[in-house]
Short mmCIF file of C-alpha atoms in Angstrom, two decimals:
data_model
loop_
_atom_site.label_atom_id
_atom_site.label_comp_id
_atom_site.label_asym_id
_atom_site.label_seq_id
_atom_site.Cartn_x
_atom_site.Cartn_y
_atom_site.Cartn_z
CA MET A 104 -32.96 44.33 -4.69
CA GLU A 105 -34.14 47.18 -6.90
CA GLY A 106 -37.06 45.08 -8.12
CA LEU A 107 -37.96 44.13 -4.52
CA VAL A 108 -37.92 47.73 -3.38
CA LYS A 109 -40.01 48.79 -6.39
CA GLY A 110 -42.49 46.00 -5.72
CA LEU A 111 -42.92 47.09 -2.11
CA LEU A 112 -43.38 50.67 -3.24
CA ASP A 113 -45.95 49.53 -5.79
CA VAL A 114 -47.99 47.90 -3.08
CA ALA A 115 -47.68 50.90 -0.77
CA LEU A 116 -48.59 53.39 -3.47
CA GLY A 117 -51.39 51.48 -5.10
CA GLY A 118 -49.39 49.57 -7.66
CA ASP A 119 -47.97 50.21 -11.10
CA ASP A 120 -50.01 48.01 -13.39
CA ASP A 121 -48.02 49.07 -16.44
CA ASP A 122 -44.72 47.67 -15.23
CA ARG A 123 -46.24 44.71 -13.40
CA ASN A 124 -48.19 43.57 -16.46
CA GLN A 125 -45.03 43.66 -18.57
CA ARG A 126 -42.99 41.64 -16.08
CA GLN A 127 -45.71 39.02 -15.68
CA GLU A 128 -46.42 38.75 -19.39
CA ASP A 129 -44.32 35.66 -20.10
CA GLY A 130 -46.34 33.58 -17.65
CA THR A 131 -49.79 34.22 -19.14
CA ASP A 132 -51.70 32.81 -22.06
CA GLU A 133 -51.82 34.59 -25.43
CA ARG A 134 -55.09 36.42 -24.83
CA SER A 135 -54.02 37.62 -21.39
CA ARG A 136 -50.72 38.79 -22.84
CA SER A 137 -52.50 40.86 -25.45
CA THR A 138 -54.83 42.43 -22.89
CA SER A 139 -52.03 43.19 -20.42
CA TRP A 140 -49.86 44.68 -23.12
CA ALA A 141 -52.73 46.82 -24.34
CA GLN A 142 -53.23 48.19 -20.86
CA VAL A 143 -49.55 49.06 -20.68
CA VAL A 144 -49.55 50.74 -24.09
CA SER A 145 -52.74 52.70 -23.57
CA GLY A 146 -52.15 53.81 -20.01
CA GLU A 147 -55.86 53.11 -19.60
CA GLU A 148 -56.10 50.20 -17.16
CA ASP A 149 -59.48 51.46 -16.02
CA HIS A 150 -61.18 51.13 -19.43
CA GLU A 151 -62.89 47.86 -18.54
CA GLN A 152 -64.34 49.43 -15.43
CA ASN A 153 -65.42 52.50 -17.38
CA ASN A 154 -67.12 50.34 -20.01
CA ARG A 155 -69.51 49.06 -17.38
CA ARG A 156 -70.58 52.56 -16.44
CA SER A 157 -73.40 54.50 -18.00
CA GLU A 158 -73.00 56.19 -21.38
CA GLY A 159 -72.75 59.52 -19.60
CA GLY A 160 -69.43 58.26 -18.36
CA ASP A 161 -69.18 60.59 -15.35
CA SER A 162 -71.17 59.20 -12.43
CA GLY A 163 -69.28 57.11 -9.90
CA ARG A 164 -65.83 57.90 -11.25
CA ASN A 165 -62.84 58.80 -9.18
CA GLN A 166 -63.22 62.39 -8.04
CA ASN A 167 -59.79 62.70 -6.45
CA LEU A 168 -58.17 65.08 -8.91
CA GLY A 169 -56.18 67.23 -6.55
CA SER A 170 -56.95 70.54 -4.90
CA GLU A 171 -58.23 73.61 -6.74
CA SER A 172 -54.95 75.35 -6.05
CA ASP A 173 -53.21 72.90 -8.36
CA GLU A 174 -54.95 74.44 -11.39
CA SER A 175 -52.84 77.58 -11.29
CA ARG A 176 -49.66 75.63 -11.96
CA ARG A 177 -51.12 73.57 -14.77
CA PRO A 178 -51.25 74.85 -18.31
CA GLN A 179 -54.39 75.82 -20.07
CA LYS A 180 -54.46 75.50 -23.85
CA ILE A 181 -51.00 75.30 -25.30
CA ALA A 182 -50.08 78.21 -27.50
CA ASN A 183 -48.15 77.80 -30.75
CA GLU A 184 -44.90 78.75 -29.10
CA GLY A 185 -41.64 77.42 -30.49
CA TYR A 186 -42.82 77.60 -34.09
CA GLU A 187 -42.56 80.87 -35.93
CA ASP A 188 -42.76 81.62 -39.60
CA GLY A 189 -39.47 82.31 -41.31
CA ARG A 190 -37.49 81.07 -38.34
CA GLN A 191 -35.82 77.74 -37.80
CA GLY A 192 -36.54 76.59 -34.36
CA GLY A 193 -38.42 74.73 -31.75
CA TYR A 194 -35.32 73.49 -29.94
CA ASN A 195 -32.96 76.12 -28.63
CA GLN A 196 -30.36 74.77 -26.27
CA SER A 197 -29.22 78.18 -25.08
CA GLN A 198 -32.74 79.48 -24.50
CA PRO A 199 -35.03 76.54 -23.71
CA GLU A 200 -38.76 77.16 -23.61
CA ALA A 201 -40.73 76.94 -20.40
CA GLU A 202 -44.03 78.68 -21.06
CA ASP A 203 -47.47 78.07 -19.57
CA GLY A 204 -46.06 75.91 -16.80
CA TRP A 205 -44.62 73.30 -19.16
CA GLU A 206 -41.16 71.91 -18.56
CA THR A 207 -38.73 71.92 -21.45
CA VAL A 208 -36.66 68.76 -21.61
CA GLY A 209 -34.09 70.43 -23.82
CA LYS A 210 -31.29 67.90 -23.54
CA LYS A 211 -31.52 66.26 -26.96
CA PRO A 212 -31.45 68.72 -29.83
CA PRO A 213 -32.45 67.24 -33.17
CA ARG A 214 -29.65 66.81 -35.65
CA ARG A 215 -31.25 69.27 -38.04
CA HIS A 216 -33.42 72.21 -37.07
CA GLN A 217 -36.84 72.26 -38.66
CA GLN A 218 -38.99 75.11 -39.86
CA VAL A 219 -42.72 74.74 -39.34
CA ARG A 220 -44.74 76.92 -41.64
CA LYS A 221 -47.81 78.28 -39.89
CA ASP A 222 -48.72 81.08 -42.25
CA ASN A 223 -51.92 79.28 -43.27
CA TRP A 224 -53.00 78.22 -39.80
CA ASP A 225 -54.99 81.38 -39.08
CA ASN A 226 -56.95 80.76 -42.27
CA PHE A 227 -58.04 77.40 -40.88
CA LYS A 228 -60.01 79.27 -38.20
CA ARG A 229 -62.29 80.88 -40.76
CA PRO A 230 -65.73 79.33 -41.46
CA ALA A 231 -65.24 76.05 -43.33
CA SER A 232 -67.31 77.28 -46.27
CA GLU A 233 -64.87 80.19 -46.82
CA GLN A 234 -61.73 78.08 -47.00
CA GLU A 235 -59.87 76.57 -49.91
CA TYR A 236 -59.41 72.83 -50.09
CA SER A 237 -57.45 70.37 -52.16
CA ASN A 238 -59.11 68.61 -55.07
CA GLU A 239 -61.21 65.58 -54.26
CA VAL A 240 -59.78 62.21 -55.21
CA GLU A 241 -61.71 60.82 -58.15
CA ASP A 242 -64.11 57.98 -57.50
CA ASN A 243 -62.86 54.73 -58.98
CA SER A 244 -63.14 51.02 -58.42
CA GLN A 245 -60.42 51.12 -55.76
CA LEU A 246 -62.73 53.10 -53.50
CA GLU A 247 -65.54 50.53 -53.72
CA PRO A 248 -65.33 47.87 -51.00
CA THR A 249 -65.38 44.36 -52.44
CA GLN A 250 -67.61 41.68 -50.98
CA THR A 251 -64.51 40.02 -49.54
CA GLU A 252 -63.57 43.24 -47.76
CA LEU A 253 -67.12 43.69 -46.49
CA ASN A 254 -66.93 40.21 -45.01
CA ASP A 255 -63.42 40.59 -43.58
CA LEU A 256 -62.51 43.62 -41.49
CA GLY A 257 -58.82 42.75 -41.73
CA LYS A 258 -58.84 42.97 -45.51
CA ALA A 259 -60.73 46.28 -45.32
CA CYS A 260 -58.09 47.70 -42.96
CA ASN A 261 -55.32 46.58 -45.29
CA LYS A 262 -57.16 48.26 -48.17
CA LEU A 263 -57.03 51.50 -46.19
CA TRP A 264 -53.25 51.05 -45.94
CA GLU A 265 -53.06 50.67 -49.72
CA LEU A 266 -55.21 53.78 -50.20
CA ASP A 267 -53.03 55.94 -47.97
CA TYR A 268 -51.53 57.88 -50.86
CA ASN A 269 -50.19 60.53 -48.48
CA ARG A 270 -48.16 58.09 -46.37
CA LEU A 271 -44.54 59.23 -46.13
CA THR A 272 -41.52 57.27 -47.32
CA PRO A 273 -38.72 56.60 -44.81
CA GLY A 274 -35.41 58.05 -45.93
CA LYS A 275 -37.09 60.31 -48.46
CA ASP A 276 -39.58 62.29 -46.36
CA TYR A 277 -38.08 61.76 -42.90
CA GLU A 278 -35.49 59.84 -40.93
CA ILE A 279 -35.64 58.36 -37.44
CA ASP A 280 -33.00 57.04 -35.07
CA CYS A 281 -34.48 54.28 -32.90
CA GLY A 282 -31.54 54.19 -30.52
CA GLU A 283 -31.26 51.14 -28.25
CA GLY A 284 -33.96 48.79 -27.00
CA LYS A 285 -35.22 48.15 -23.47
CA LYS A 286 -37.92 46.50 -21.38
CA SER A 287 -40.89 48.66 -20.50
CA TYR A 288 -40.08 48.63 -16.78
CA GLN A 289 -36.51 49.80 -17.38
CA LYS A 290 -36.25 53.53 -16.75
CA GLN A 291 -32.77 54.35 -18.05
CA ASP A 292 -32.59 56.43 -21.23
CA MET A 293 -31.43 54.24 -24.11
CA ALA A 294 -31.51 56.91 -26.82
CA GLU A 295 -28.60 59.28 -27.32
CA GLY A 296 -30.60 61.68 -29.48
CA SER A 297 -34.07 62.52 -30.67
CA LEU A 298 -36.27 59.99 -32.43
CA PHE A 299 -36.66 62.21 -35.49
CA THR A 300 -33.41 63.08 -37.20
CA TRP A 301 -35.10 65.21 -39.84
CA LEU A 302 -38.41 65.78 -41.59
CA SER A 303 -38.73 67.12 -45.12
CA GLU A 304 -39.82 70.77 -45.07
CA ASP A 305 -42.76 70.20 -47.38
CA VAL A 306 -44.38 67.50 -45.21
CA LEU A 307 -46.04 69.90 -42.79
CA THR A 308 -47.49 71.91 -45.66
CA LYS A 309 -49.50 68.96 -46.99
CA PRO A 310 -53.21 69.88 -46.69
CA THR A 311 -54.44 67.20 -44.28
CA ILE A 312 -51.23 67.25 -42.23
CA SER A 313 -51.12 71.02 -41.80
CA ARG A 314 -54.79 71.11 -40.76
CA PHE A 315 -54.23 68.22 -38.37
CA CYS A 316 -51.24 69.95 -36.77
CA SER A 317 -53.20 73.16 -36.30
CA LEU A 318 -55.64 71.23 -34.07
CA LEU A 319 -53.02 69.85 -31.70
CA ASP A 320 -52.69 73.02 -29.61
CA ASN A 321 -56.42 73.31 -28.88
CA TYR A 322 -56.37 71.18 -25.75
CA ASN A 323 -55.46 71.23 -22.09
CA PRO A 324 -53.62 67.93 -21.78
CA HIS A 325 -54.35 67.45 -18.08
CA GLU A 326 -57.10 64.90 -17.63
CA GLY A 327 -60.00 66.15 -15.58
CA TYR A 328 -59.94 69.81 -16.65
CA LYS A 329 -62.87 70.99 -18.74
CA GLU A 330 -62.15 71.98 -22.30
CA GLN A 331 -63.40 75.32 -23.57
CA VAL A 332 -63.92 75.02 -27.33
CA THR A 333 -64.05 78.35 -29.14
CA SER A 334 -66.01 79.04 -32.30
CA GLN A 335 -62.73 79.33 -34.21
CA GLU A 336 -61.63 75.92 -32.97
CA LYS A 337 -64.93 74.43 -34.11
CA GLN A 338 -64.28 75.93 -37.52
CA GLU A 339 -60.82 74.35 -37.53
CA GLN A 340 -62.45 71.00 -36.77
CA ALA A 341 -65.03 71.40 -39.54
CA ALA A 342 -62.34 72.39 -42.06
CA PHE A 343 -60.18 69.40 -41.09
CA ILE A 344 -63.11 67.02 -41.58
CA GLU A 345 -63.90 68.65 -44.93
CA GLU A 346 -60.28 68.24 -46.05
CA ILE A 347 -59.90 64.59 -45.10
CA CYS A 348 -63.28 63.75 -46.65
CA ARG A 349 -61.72 64.52 -50.04
CA THR A 350 -59.13 61.74 -49.62
CA ALA A 351 -59.20 58.08 -50.65
CA PRO A 352 -59.18 56.45 -47.17
CA ILE A 353 -62.17 58.48 -45.97
CA LYS A 354 -64.14 57.97 -49.17
CA TYR A 355 -63.55 54.23 -48.85
CA LEU A 356 -64.65 54.38 -45.21
CA TYR A 357 -67.85 56.17 -46.23
CA LYS A 358 -68.71 53.61 -48.88
CA TYR A 359 -67.97 50.79 -46.43
CA LEU A 360 -70.20 52.20 -43.69
CA CYS A 361 -72.94 52.88 -46.23
CA ALA A 362 -72.82 49.27 -47.38
CA LYS A 363 -73.08 48.15 -43.76
CA GLY A 364 -75.99 50.48 -43.02
CA VAL A 365 -74.12 52.57 -40.46
CA VAL A 366 -74.72 55.76 -42.45
CA SER A 367 -77.10 56.74 -45.22
CA GLY A 368 -76.09 57.93 -48.66
CA ASP A 369 -75.84 61.52 -47.39
CA TYR A 370 -72.17 62.57 -47.35
CA GLN A 371 -72.94 65.55 -45.10
CA GLU A 372 -74.45 63.20 -42.55
CA PHE A 373 -71.26 61.15 -42.71
CA LYS A 374 -69.14 64.26 -42.07
CA GLY A 375 -71.30 64.98 -39.04
CA LEU A 376 -70.73 61.45 -37.78
CA LEU A 377 -66.94 61.88 -38.03
CA THR A 378 -67.08 65.26 -36.29
CA SER A 379 -69.18 63.88 -33.45
CA LEU A 380 -67.10 60.73 -32.97
CA TRP A 381 -63.75 62.51 -32.86
CA PHE A 382 -64.48 65.95 -31.43
CA ASP A 383 -67.52 65.72 -29.14
CA LEU A 384 -66.44 66.20 -25.54
CA TYR A 385 -67.14 63.62 -22.85
CA GLY A 386 -66.13 62.87 -19.29
CA ARG A 387 -62.90 61.20 -18.23
CA GLY A 388 -61.30 61.02 -14.82
CA GLY A 389 -64.40 62.24 -12.99
CA THR A 390 -65.02 65.49 -14.86
CA SER A 391 -67.51 66.07 -17.66
CA SER A 392 -66.56 67.66 -21.00
CA CYS A 393 -62.85 67.31 -20.37
CA SER A 394 -61.80 64.87 -23.09
CA SER A 395 -62.48 63.71 -26.63
CA ALA A 396 -61.36 60.89 -28.88
CA PHE A 397 -59.15 63.26 -30.87
CA GLU A 398 -57.47 64.64 -27.76
CA HIS A 399 -56.85 61.28 -26.15
CA VAL A 400 -55.72 59.25 -29.17
CA PHE A 401 -53.68 61.88 -30.98
CA VAL A 402 -52.72 64.64 -28.53
CA GLY A 403 -52.40 62.66 -25.29
CA GLU A 404 -53.43 63.35 -21.73
CA ILE A 405 -51.72 63.56 -18.36
CA LYS A 406 -53.42 61.44 -15.72
CA ASN A 407 -53.21 63.11 -12.31
CA ARG A 408 -54.79 60.36 -10.24
CA GLY A 409 -52.05 58.99 -8.01
CA GLU A 410 -48.67 59.05 -9.72
CA GLN A 411 -48.77 61.12 -12.91
CA SER A 412 -48.70 59.19 -16.15
CA VAL A 413 -49.30 59.77 -19.84
CA SER A 414 -52.28 58.14 -21.53
CA GLY A 415 -53.15 58.14 -25.20
CA PHE A 416 -50.62 60.06 -27.34
CA HIS A 417 -50.34 57.61 -30.25
CA ASN A 418 -49.65 59.98 -33.13
CA TRP A 419 -46.28 60.50 -34.80
CA LEU A 420 -46.98 64.11 -35.83
CA GLN A 421 -47.75 65.09 -32.24
CA PHE A 422 -44.57 63.30 -31.19
CA TYR A 423 -42.51 65.15 -33.79
CA MET A 424 -43.98 68.57 -32.87
CA GLU A 425 -43.53 68.08 -29.14
CA GLU A 426 -40.04 66.67 -29.56
CA ALA A 427 -39.07 69.70 -31.64
CA LYS A 428 -40.37 71.98 -28.88
CA GLY A 429 -38.34 70.14 -26.26
CA ARG A 430 -41.35 68.73 -24.44
CA VAL A 431 -40.77 65.10 -25.44
CA ASP A 432 -37.67 63.13 -24.50
CA TYR A 433 -37.41 59.88 -26.47
CA GLN A 434 -36.06 57.10 -24.24
CA GLY A 435 -35.64 54.22 -26.69
CA TYR A 436 -37.73 51.49 -28.29
CA ILE A 437 -39.35 48.61 -26.41
CA PHE A 438 -38.12 45.14 -27.26
CA PRO A 439 -40.66 43.16 -29.29
CA ARG A 440 -42.82 40.80 -27.23
CA ARG A 441 -41.74 37.99 -29.54
CA ARG A 442 -38.26 37.52 -30.87
CA GLY A 443 -37.88 39.05 -34.29
CA GLU A 444 -36.49 41.99 -36.16
CA THR A 445 -35.59 45.08 -34.21
CA PRO A 446 -36.75 48.47 -35.51
CA ASP A 447 -34.60 50.44 -37.90
CA LEU A 448 -34.75 53.49 -40.17
CA GLU A 449 -37.45 51.88 -42.31
CA THR A 450 -39.77 50.96 -39.43
CA GLN A 451 -43.25 52.49 -39.61
CA LEU A 452 -44.75 50.73 -36.59
CA LEU A 453 -42.80 51.46 -33.43
CA THR A 454 -43.25 50.61 -29.75
CA LEU A 455 -41.36 53.13 -27.67
CA GLN A 456 -40.86 54.82 -24.33
CA PHE A 457 -40.68 58.57 -23.74
CA GLU A 458 -41.25 61.38 -21.29
CA TRP A 459 -43.72 64.13 -22.06
CA ASN A 460 -43.09 67.27 -20.06
CA GLY A 461 -41.20 65.16 -17.54
CA VAL A 462 -43.99 62.56 -17.18
CA LEU A 463 -43.13 59.01 -18.25
CA LYS A 464 -45.04 56.98 -20.84
CA SER A 465 -43.49 53.57 -20.17
CA VAL A 466 -44.91 51.98 -23.33
CA SER A 467 -46.51 53.62 -26.32
CA SER A 468 -47.06 52.66 -29.93
CA THR A 469 -47.39 54.69 -33.07
CA MET A 470 -47.48 54.28 -36.82
CA ILE A 471 -44.85 56.62 -38.22
CA GLY A 472 -45.38 58.48 -41.47
CA VAL A 473 -49.02 57.53 -41.99
CA SER A 474 -51.49 60.28 -42.90
CA PRO A 475 -54.12 61.71 -40.53
CA GLU A 476 -56.89 60.54 -42.85
CA PHE A 477 -55.59 56.97 -42.69
CA GLU A 478 -55.65 56.86 -38.90
CA ILE A 479 -59.07 58.50 -38.68
CA ALA A 480 -60.44 56.00 -41.22
CA LEU A 481 -58.76 52.99 -39.58
CA TYR A 482 -59.90 53.69 -36.03
CA THR A 483 -63.39 54.76 -37.13
CA LEU A 484 -63.80 51.55 -39.11
CA CYS A 485 -62.69 49.42 -36.15
CA PHE A 486 -64.99 51.36 -33.80
CA TYR A 487 -68.10 50.73 -35.88
CA MET A 488 -67.33 47.33 -37.38
CA GLY A 489 -64.90 45.68 -34.97
CA GLY A 490 -64.44 44.83 -31.33
CA GLU A 491 -61.91 45.61 -28.65
CA ASP A 492 -59.28 43.48 -30.40
CA ASN A 493 -58.95 43.71 -34.15
CA TYR A 494 -56.17 41.54 -35.57
CA VAL A 495 -55.30 42.83 -39.02
CA GLU A 496 -52.48 43.16 -41.52
CA LEU A 497 -51.40 46.66 -42.49
CA GLY A 498 -48.97 46.28 -45.36
CA PRO A 499 -46.00 44.36 -43.90
CA TYR A 500 -47.21 44.62 -40.29
CA TYR A 501 -49.33 42.23 -38.24
CA VAL A 502 -51.22 44.50 -35.86
CA ASN A 503 -53.88 44.36 -33.18
CA ILE A 504 -55.92 47.57 -33.35
CA LYS A 505 -57.15 48.02 -29.81
CA CYS A 506 -60.42 49.93 -29.63
CA TYR A 507 -61.84 50.92 -26.24
CA ARG A 508 -65.32 52.34 -25.78
CA LEU A 509 -66.64 54.68 -23.13
CA GLY A 510 -70.35 54.02 -23.50
CA ASN A 511 -71.08 55.01 -27.09
CA LYS A 512 -67.90 57.08 -27.35
CA LEU A 513 -64.47 56.18 -28.66
CA GLY A 514 -62.32 56.08 -25.53
CA SER A 515 -59.03 55.06 -27.10
CA ALA A 516 -57.61 53.39 -30.19
CA PHE A 517 -54.04 52.40 -31.00
CA PRO A 518 -51.95 49.72 -32.73
CA ILE A 519 -50.07 46.90 -31.05
CA ALA A 520 -47.40 45.10 -33.05
CA GLU A 521 -48.16 41.38 -33.05
CA SER A 522 -44.81 40.21 -34.38
#
């Protein structure tokens, strides 16, 4: 009866493709299953329609974004609240946060309070040329793509996994509690606590991770509201790109794209390409300059067309930070599409369900513990050298890296576990 009522409501309200695709999955062929699942995971069912639009990406899109009066109750850029130097915090059951119009979930305190050191974050806003960076990884044969890797995108992606020297180790650098499993259309909370039990204090001080985290609060997460990028935020972006370009995954990516003729031998040109791909603003949801690849893939966005939903948000660091602030409520993992092992403490590719500021993401996927430079390199490589579906092996995981384009922009990218 519940399913019947929900189905009738779906029809009356325009449908819930996420849940419907999951329920119908068993009756479709393999390719249709992959596409349907990707639409569920991404929250971007309209990508195919958007791909047929012009590269400007704005004309002809849905303009129904709500009245102007709604803007006053929606947050602008999120401040760094909940994280203060010298103080353990983020989650405070007795005094939950509720700033800038955001709702604090606040019902699942982590088992161990974390301290996020932000004392260097202000320095990241200085001109990139005035900042201090980590030493560059030395060039060696490992950074040179082999002919086999140049001929096989899957092997190149797996090489990036091997070169991710900053990937964390489960049980040593962090611990997760996956809770219980569920189907994507099931709404009951199957997790008694937070996803992250603890994170080693030195993790967020690692150069690329700390710079990545400092970028996460630069965005208005509501789709359709124009972003205002300050000069300091542009300097944060430039410094982040400079930092990751000293790492092995990005150096390998550069050599790969050079060999394929995507970029010249000018490393500064390559840095500009990364900056443009990930941080240039474009239109989404009917408004120009309101989104970017970085915001969508890593930070996440709230879709306000029809029933609110979360799209993007595929990064474990963003999940950890928002969970610590009380804005994310982990709801449990999603059962694998094929019968197999269930996730555990060692899992580094997880399909899960959560609420972000009270808005449900019925299915999401994230690689836990990987470095920012690895994800940037992986998704950039698939964008330039792959297609929409990129079936690869990443260490022990068989993965489909979905890569959606909005004209010549990166609309979304995320992993789907294939087994």
